[in-house]
mmCIF file of C-alpha atoms in Angstrom:
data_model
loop_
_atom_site.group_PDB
_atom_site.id
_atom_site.type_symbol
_atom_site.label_atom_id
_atom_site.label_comp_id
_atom_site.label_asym_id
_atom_site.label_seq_id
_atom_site.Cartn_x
_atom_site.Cartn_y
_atom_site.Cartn_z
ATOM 1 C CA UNK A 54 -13.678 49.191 -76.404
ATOM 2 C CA UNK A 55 -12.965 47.802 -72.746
ATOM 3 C CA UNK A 56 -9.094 47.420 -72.551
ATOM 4 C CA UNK A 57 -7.623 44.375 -71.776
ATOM 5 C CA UNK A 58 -5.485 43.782 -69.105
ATOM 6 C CA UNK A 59 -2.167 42.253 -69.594
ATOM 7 C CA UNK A 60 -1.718 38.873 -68.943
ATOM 8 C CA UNK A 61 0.888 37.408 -66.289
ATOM 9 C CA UNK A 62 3.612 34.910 -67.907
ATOM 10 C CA UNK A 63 3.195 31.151 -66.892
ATOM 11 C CA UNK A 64 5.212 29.552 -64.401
ATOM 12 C CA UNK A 65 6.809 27.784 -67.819
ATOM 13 C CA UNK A 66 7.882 30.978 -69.218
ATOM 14 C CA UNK A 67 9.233 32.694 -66.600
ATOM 15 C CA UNK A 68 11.809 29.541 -65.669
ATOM 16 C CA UNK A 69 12.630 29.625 -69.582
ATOM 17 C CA UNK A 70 13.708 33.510 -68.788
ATOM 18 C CA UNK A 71 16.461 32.458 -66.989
ATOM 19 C CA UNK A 72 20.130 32.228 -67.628
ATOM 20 C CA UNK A 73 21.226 28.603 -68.570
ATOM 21 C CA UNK A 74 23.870 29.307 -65.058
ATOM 22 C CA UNK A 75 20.757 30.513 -62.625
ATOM 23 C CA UNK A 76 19.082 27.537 -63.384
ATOM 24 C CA UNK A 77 21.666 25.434 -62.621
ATOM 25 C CA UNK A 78 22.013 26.807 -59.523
ATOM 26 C CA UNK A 79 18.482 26.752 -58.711
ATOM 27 C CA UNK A 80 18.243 23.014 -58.855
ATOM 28 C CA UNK A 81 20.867 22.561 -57.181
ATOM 29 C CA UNK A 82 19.453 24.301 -54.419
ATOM 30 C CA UNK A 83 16.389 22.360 -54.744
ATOM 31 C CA UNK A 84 18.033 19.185 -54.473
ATOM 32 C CA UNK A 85 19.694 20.142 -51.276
ATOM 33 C CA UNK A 86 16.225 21.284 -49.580
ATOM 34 C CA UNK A 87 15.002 17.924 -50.585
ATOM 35 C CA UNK A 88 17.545 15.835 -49.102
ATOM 36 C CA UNK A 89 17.634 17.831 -45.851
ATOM 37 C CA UNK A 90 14.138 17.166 -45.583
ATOM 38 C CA UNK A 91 14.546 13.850 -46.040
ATOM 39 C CA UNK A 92 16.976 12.925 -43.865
ATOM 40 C CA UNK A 93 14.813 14.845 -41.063
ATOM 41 C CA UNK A 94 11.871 12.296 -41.865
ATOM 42 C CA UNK A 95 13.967 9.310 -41.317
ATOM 43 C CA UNK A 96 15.313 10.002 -38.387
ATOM 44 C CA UNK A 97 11.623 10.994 -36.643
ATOM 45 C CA UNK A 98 10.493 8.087 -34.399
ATOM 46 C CA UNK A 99 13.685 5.628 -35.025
ATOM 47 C CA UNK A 100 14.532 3.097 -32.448
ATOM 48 C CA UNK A 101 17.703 4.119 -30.950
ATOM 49 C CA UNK A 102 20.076 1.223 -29.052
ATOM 50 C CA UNK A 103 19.709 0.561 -25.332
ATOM 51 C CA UNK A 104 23.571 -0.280 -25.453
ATOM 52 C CA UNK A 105 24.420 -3.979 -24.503
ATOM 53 C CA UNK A 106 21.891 -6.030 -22.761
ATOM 54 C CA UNK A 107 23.040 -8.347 -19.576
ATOM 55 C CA UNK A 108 23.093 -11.806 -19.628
ATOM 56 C CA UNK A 109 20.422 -13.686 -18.184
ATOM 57 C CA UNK A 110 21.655 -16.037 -15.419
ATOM 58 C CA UNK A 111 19.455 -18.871 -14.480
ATOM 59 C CA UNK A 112 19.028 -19.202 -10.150
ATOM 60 C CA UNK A 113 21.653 -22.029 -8.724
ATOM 61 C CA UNK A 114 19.480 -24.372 -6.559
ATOM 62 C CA UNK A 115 21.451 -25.007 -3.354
ATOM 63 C CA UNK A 116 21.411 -28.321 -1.464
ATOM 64 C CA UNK A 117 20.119 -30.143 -3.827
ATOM 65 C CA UNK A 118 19.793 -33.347 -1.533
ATOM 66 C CA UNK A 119 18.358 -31.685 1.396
ATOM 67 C CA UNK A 120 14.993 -33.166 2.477
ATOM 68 C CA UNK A 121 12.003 -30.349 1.533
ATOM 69 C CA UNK A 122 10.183 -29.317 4.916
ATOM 70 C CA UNK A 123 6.504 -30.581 4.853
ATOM 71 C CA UNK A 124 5.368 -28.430 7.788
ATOM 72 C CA UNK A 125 6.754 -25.030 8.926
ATOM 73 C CA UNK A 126 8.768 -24.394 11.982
ATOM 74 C CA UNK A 127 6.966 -21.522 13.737
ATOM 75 C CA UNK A 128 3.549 -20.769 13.580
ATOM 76 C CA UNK A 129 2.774 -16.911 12.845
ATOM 77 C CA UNK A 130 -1.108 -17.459 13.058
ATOM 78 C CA UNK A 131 -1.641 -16.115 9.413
ATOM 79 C CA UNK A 132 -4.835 -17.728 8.617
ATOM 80 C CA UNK A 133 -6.555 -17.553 12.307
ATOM 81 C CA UNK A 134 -9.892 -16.458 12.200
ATOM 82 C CA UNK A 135 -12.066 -15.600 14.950
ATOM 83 C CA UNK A 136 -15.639 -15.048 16.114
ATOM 84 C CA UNK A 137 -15.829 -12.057 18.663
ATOM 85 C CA UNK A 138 -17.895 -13.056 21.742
ATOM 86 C CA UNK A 139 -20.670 -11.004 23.152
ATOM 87 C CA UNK A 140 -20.212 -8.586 20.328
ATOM 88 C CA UNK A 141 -23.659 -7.993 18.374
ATOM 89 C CA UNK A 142 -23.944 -6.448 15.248
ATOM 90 C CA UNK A 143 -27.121 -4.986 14.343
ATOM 91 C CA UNK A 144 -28.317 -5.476 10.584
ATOM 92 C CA UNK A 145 -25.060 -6.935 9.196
ATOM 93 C CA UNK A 146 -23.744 -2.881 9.201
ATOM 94 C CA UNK A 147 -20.275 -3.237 10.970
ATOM 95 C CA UNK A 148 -20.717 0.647 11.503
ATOM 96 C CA UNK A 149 -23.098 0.092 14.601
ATOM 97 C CA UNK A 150 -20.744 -1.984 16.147
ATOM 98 C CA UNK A 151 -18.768 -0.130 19.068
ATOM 99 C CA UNK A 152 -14.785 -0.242 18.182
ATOM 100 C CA UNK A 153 -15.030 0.153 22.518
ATOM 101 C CA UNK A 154 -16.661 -2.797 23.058
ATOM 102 C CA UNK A 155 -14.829 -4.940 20.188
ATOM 103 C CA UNK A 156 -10.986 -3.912 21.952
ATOM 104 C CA UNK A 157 -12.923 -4.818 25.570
ATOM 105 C CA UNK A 158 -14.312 -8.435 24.381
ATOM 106 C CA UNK A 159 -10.820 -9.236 23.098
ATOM 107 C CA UNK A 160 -9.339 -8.118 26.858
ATOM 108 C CA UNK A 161 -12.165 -10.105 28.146
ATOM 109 C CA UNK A 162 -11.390 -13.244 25.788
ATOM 110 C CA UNK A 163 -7.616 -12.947 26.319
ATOM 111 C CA UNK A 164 -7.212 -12.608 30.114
ATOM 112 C CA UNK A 165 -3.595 -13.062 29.934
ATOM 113 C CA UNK A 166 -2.509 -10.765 27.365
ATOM 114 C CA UNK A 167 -3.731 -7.716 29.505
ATOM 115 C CA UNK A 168 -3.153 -9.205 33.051
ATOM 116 C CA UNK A 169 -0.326 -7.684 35.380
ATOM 117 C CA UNK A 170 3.231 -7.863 33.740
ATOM 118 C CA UNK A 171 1.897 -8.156 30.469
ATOM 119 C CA UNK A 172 -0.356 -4.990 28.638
ATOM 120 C CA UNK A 173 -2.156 -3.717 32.125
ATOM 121 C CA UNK A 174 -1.890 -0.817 31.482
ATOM 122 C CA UNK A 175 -4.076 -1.036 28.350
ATOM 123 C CA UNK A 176 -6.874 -3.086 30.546
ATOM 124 C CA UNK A 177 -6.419 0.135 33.305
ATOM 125 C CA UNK A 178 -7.198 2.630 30.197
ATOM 126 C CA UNK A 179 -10.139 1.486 28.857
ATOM 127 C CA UNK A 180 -12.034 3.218 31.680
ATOM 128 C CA UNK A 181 -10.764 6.182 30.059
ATOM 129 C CA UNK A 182 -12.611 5.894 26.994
ATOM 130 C CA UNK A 183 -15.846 7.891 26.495
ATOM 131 C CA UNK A 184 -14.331 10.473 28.376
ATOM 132 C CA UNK A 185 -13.487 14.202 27.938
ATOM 133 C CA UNK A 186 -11.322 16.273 27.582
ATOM 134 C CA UNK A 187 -7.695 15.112 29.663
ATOM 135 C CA UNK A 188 -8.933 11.607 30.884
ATOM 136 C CA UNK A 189 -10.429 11.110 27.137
ATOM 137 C CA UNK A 190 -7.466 11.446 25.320
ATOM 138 C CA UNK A 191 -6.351 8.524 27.654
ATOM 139 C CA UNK A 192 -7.964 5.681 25.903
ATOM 140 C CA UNK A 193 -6.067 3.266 24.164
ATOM 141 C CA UNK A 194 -8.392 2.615 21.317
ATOM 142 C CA UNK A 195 -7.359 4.554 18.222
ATOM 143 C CA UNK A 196 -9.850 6.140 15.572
ATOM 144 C CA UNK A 197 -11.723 3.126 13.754
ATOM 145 C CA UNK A 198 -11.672 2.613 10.015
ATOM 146 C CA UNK A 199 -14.295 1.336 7.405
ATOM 147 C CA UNK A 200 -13.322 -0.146 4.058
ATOM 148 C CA UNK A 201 -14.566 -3.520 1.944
ATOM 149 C CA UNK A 202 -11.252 -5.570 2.490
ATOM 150 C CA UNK A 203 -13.013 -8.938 1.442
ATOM 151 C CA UNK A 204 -14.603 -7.878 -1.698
ATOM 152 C CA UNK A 205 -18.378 -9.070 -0.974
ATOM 153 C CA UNK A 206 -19.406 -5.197 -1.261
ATOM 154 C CA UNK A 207 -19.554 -4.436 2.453
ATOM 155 C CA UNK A 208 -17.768 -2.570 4.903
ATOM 156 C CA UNK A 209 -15.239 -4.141 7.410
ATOM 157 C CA UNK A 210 -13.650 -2.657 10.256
ATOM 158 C CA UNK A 211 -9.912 -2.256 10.631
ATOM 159 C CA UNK A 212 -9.358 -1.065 14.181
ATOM 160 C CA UNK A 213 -5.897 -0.069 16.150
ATOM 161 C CA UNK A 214 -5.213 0.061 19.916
ATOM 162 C CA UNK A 215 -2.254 1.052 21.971
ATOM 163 C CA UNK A 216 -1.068 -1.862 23.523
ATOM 164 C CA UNK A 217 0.819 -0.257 27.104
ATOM 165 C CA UNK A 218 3.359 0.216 28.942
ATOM 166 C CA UNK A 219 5.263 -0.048 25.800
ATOM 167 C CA UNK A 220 5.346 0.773 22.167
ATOM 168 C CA UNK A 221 3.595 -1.589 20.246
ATOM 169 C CA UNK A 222 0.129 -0.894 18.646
ATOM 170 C CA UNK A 223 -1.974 -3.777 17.637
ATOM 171 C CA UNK A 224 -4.105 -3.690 14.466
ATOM 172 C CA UNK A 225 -6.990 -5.379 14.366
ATOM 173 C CA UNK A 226 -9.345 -6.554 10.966
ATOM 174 C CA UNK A 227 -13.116 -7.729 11.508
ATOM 175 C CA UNK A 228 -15.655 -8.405 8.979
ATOM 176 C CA UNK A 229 -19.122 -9.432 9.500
ATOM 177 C CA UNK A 230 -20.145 -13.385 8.723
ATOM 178 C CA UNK A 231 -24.204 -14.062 9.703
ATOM 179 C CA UNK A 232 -24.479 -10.855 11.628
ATOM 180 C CA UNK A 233 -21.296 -12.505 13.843
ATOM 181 C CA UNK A 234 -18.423 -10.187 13.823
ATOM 182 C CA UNK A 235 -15.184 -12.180 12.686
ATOM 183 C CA UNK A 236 -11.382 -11.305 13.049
ATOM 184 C CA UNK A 237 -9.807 -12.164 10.164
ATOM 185 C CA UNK A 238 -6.475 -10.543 10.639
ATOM 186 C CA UNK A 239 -4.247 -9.831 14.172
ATOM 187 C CA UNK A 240 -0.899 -8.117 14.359
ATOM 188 C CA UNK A 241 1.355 -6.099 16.575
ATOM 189 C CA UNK A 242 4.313 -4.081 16.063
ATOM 190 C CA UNK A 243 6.257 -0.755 17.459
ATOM 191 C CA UNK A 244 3.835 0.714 13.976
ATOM 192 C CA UNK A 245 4.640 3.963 12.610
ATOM 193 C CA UNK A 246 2.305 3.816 9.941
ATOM 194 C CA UNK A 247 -1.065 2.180 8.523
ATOM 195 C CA UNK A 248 -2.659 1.847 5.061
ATOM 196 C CA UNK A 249 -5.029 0.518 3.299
ATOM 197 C CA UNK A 250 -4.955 0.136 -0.226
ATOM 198 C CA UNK A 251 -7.150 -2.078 -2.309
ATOM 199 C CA UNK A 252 -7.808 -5.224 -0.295
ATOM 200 C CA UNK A 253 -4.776 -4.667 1.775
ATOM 201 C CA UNK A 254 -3.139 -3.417 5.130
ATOM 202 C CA UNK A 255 -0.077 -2.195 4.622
ATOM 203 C CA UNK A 256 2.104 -1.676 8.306
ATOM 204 C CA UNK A 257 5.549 0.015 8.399
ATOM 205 C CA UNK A 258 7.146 -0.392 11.344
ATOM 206 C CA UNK A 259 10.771 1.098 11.985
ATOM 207 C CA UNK A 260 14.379 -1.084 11.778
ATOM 208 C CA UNK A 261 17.267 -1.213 13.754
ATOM 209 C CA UNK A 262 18.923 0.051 10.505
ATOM 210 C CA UNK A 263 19.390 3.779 9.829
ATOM 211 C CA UNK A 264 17.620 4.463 7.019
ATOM 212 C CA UNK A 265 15.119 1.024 6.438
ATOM 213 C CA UNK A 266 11.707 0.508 7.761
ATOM 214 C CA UNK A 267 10.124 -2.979 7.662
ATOM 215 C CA UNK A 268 6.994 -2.963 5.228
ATOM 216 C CA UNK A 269 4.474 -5.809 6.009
ATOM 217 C CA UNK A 270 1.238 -6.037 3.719
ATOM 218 C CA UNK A 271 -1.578 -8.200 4.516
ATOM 219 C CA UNK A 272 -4.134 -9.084 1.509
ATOM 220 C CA UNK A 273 -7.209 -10.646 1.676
ATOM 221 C CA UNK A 274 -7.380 -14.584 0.482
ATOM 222 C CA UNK A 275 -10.689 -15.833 -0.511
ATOM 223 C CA UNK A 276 -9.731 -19.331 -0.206
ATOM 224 C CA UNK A 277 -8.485 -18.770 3.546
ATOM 225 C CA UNK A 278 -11.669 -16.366 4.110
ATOM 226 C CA UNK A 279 -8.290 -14.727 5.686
ATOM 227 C CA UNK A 280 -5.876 -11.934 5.887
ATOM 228 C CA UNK A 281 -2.737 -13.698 4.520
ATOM 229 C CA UNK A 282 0.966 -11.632 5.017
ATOM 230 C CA UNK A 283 1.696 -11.476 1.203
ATOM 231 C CA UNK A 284 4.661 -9.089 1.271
ATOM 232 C CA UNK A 285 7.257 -8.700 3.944
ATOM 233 C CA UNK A 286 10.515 -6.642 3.279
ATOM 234 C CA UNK A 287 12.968 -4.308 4.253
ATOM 235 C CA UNK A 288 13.091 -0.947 2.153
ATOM 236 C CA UNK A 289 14.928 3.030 2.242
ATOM 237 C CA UNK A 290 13.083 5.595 4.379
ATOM 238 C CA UNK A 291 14.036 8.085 1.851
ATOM 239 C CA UNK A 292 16.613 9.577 4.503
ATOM 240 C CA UNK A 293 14.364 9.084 7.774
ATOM 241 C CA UNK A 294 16.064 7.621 10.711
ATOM 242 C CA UNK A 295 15.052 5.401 13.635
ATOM 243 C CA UNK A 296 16.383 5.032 16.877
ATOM 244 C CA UNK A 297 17.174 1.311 17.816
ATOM 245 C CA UNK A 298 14.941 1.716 20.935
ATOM 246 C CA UNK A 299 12.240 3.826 19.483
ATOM 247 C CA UNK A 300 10.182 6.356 22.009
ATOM 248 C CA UNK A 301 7.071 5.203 23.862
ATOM 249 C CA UNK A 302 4.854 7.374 21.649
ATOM 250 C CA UNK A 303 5.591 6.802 17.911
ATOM 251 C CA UNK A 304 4.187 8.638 15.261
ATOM 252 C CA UNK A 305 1.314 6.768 14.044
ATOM 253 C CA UNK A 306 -1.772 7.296 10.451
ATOM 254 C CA UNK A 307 -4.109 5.772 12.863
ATOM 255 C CA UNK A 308 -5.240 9.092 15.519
ATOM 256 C CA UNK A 309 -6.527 8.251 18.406
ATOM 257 C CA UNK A 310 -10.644 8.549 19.242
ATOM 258 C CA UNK A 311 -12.092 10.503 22.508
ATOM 259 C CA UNK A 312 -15.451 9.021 22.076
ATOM 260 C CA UNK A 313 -16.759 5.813 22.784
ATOM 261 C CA UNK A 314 -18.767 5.556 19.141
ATOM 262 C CA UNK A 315 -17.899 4.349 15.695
ATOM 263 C CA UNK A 316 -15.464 7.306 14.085
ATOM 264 C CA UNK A 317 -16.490 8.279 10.027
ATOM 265 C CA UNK A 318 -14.490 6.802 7.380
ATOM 266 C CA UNK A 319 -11.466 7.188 6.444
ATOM 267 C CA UNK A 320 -8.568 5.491 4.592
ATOM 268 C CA UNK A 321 -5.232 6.390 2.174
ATOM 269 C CA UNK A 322 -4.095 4.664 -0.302
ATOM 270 C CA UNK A 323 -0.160 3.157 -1.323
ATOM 271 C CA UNK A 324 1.746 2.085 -3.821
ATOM 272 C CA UNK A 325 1.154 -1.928 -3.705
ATOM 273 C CA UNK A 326 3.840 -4.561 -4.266
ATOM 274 C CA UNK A 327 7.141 -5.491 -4.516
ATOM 275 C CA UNK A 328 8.861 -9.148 -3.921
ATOM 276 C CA UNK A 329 8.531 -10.863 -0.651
ATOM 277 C CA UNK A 330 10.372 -12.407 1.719
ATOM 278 C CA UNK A 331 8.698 -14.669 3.954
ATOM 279 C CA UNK A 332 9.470 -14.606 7.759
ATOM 280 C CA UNK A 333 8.168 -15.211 11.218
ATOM 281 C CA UNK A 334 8.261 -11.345 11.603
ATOM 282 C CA UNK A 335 4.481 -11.118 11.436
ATOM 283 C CA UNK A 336 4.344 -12.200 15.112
ATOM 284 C CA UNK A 337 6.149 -9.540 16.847
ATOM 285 C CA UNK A 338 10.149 -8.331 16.623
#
């Protein structure tokens, strides 16, 4: 005859083993697991208070009586567009255009801009360019860059020269309209840095005051067919310091070109927008 194991108690009978005191203490012990764990659930993913929240103060209008301006008193040339004599381009591609040529057809066009007393110098350099080695490195014209700033899914050229004696750089934007290369966007500043980010330029160009740069963005508009100066501000270096009369050879994204030919592509990007402040800076400090 097989023998027969012994069977285990229940869970019912083994709790009825115990002294009338244990179980007391057992669910009381219980109850305490169960409100700790309880509490912990509540508190998991609460909002928790910010502390007091400001008042919001509506802006005070000043001068309320003072007759609105209807036309502006200085004219920056924001939305000045224009076609680039003698300058071909081959096939609508912007790339077989000769950044060279572009920076001598603007000399050319602009006579008195580059004459004596004003940016010679530059006009003296661009002999320079297409050269070797020493007499190479000479030319004003700085390495050319290809992005689609206008949005119509080609390239356009955004181009920086050294205009000299001096320390300004210009920087230049052309797109391409009926196989006619266009300038959509001029400026020139002592620049110690260019970006381009989406459809925007972004120029920093150093302050009389320790610590602050100047940050200018130009965006494309497609109503003005335009680069339009969107931002213009004043913001912390992060610690970097500029001298009130900064040195003729500033420190610069844009490197300059030895060769006479389109350079590859290039760009970097930046972190885009903050408020603006309109002013005639765009033209020069």
């Amino acid at each position: 005859m097989p023998r027969r194991s012994p069977s285990r108690p229940s869970r019912s009978s083994r709790s009825s083993r115990l002294s009338r005191p244990a179980r007391r203490g057992l669910a009381a012990v219980t109850v305490a697991l169960l409100a700790s764990v309880a509490v912990g659930c509540g508190d998991a993913g609460e909002l928790q208070g910010a502390g007091a929240t400001p008042t919001a103060i509506s802006p005070d209008k000043l001068w309320p009586d003072l007759t609105p301006a209807s036309s502006p008193a200085f004219d920056i040339g924001e939305v000045d567009t224009e076609v680039v004599k003698g300058i071909t381009v081959p096939g609508g591609d912007i790339r077989k255009v000769d950044p060279v040529a572009v920076v001598r057809a603007e000399i050319t066009t602009h006579p008195g801009d580059y004459g004596k007393g004003t940016y010679d110098e530059t006009a003296r350099r661009m002999a320079d360019c297409g050269g070797s080695g020493a007499a190479g490195s000479r030319c004003p014209v700085l390495k050319a860059y290809y992005r689609d700033l206008t949005g119509d899914g080609h390239d356009d050229l955004t181009l920086g020269f050294r205009q000299l004696p001096g320390n300004l750089t210009a920087v230049r934007v052309y797109t391409v309209r009926k196989d006619r290369l266009v300038q959509v966007m001029a400026y020139e500043d002592a620049v110690s840095g260019v970006e381009l980010a989406g459809r925007s330029v972004i120029i920093r160009a150093p302050s009389e005051v320790a610590g602050y740069e100047y940050r200018l963005q130009w965006t494309w508009d497609q109503q003005q067919r335009a680069m339009l100066l969107t931002h213009d501000e004043m913001l912390r270096t992060g610690g970097r310091k500029y001298s009130p009369h900064p040195s003729a050879s500033p420190t610069s994204t844009l490197t300059p070109t030895t060769s006479a030919s389109p350079s590859p592509s290039g760009s970097s990007s930046s972190s885009a927008s903050a408020p603006s402040s309109a002013s005639a800076s765009a033209s020069g400090r």
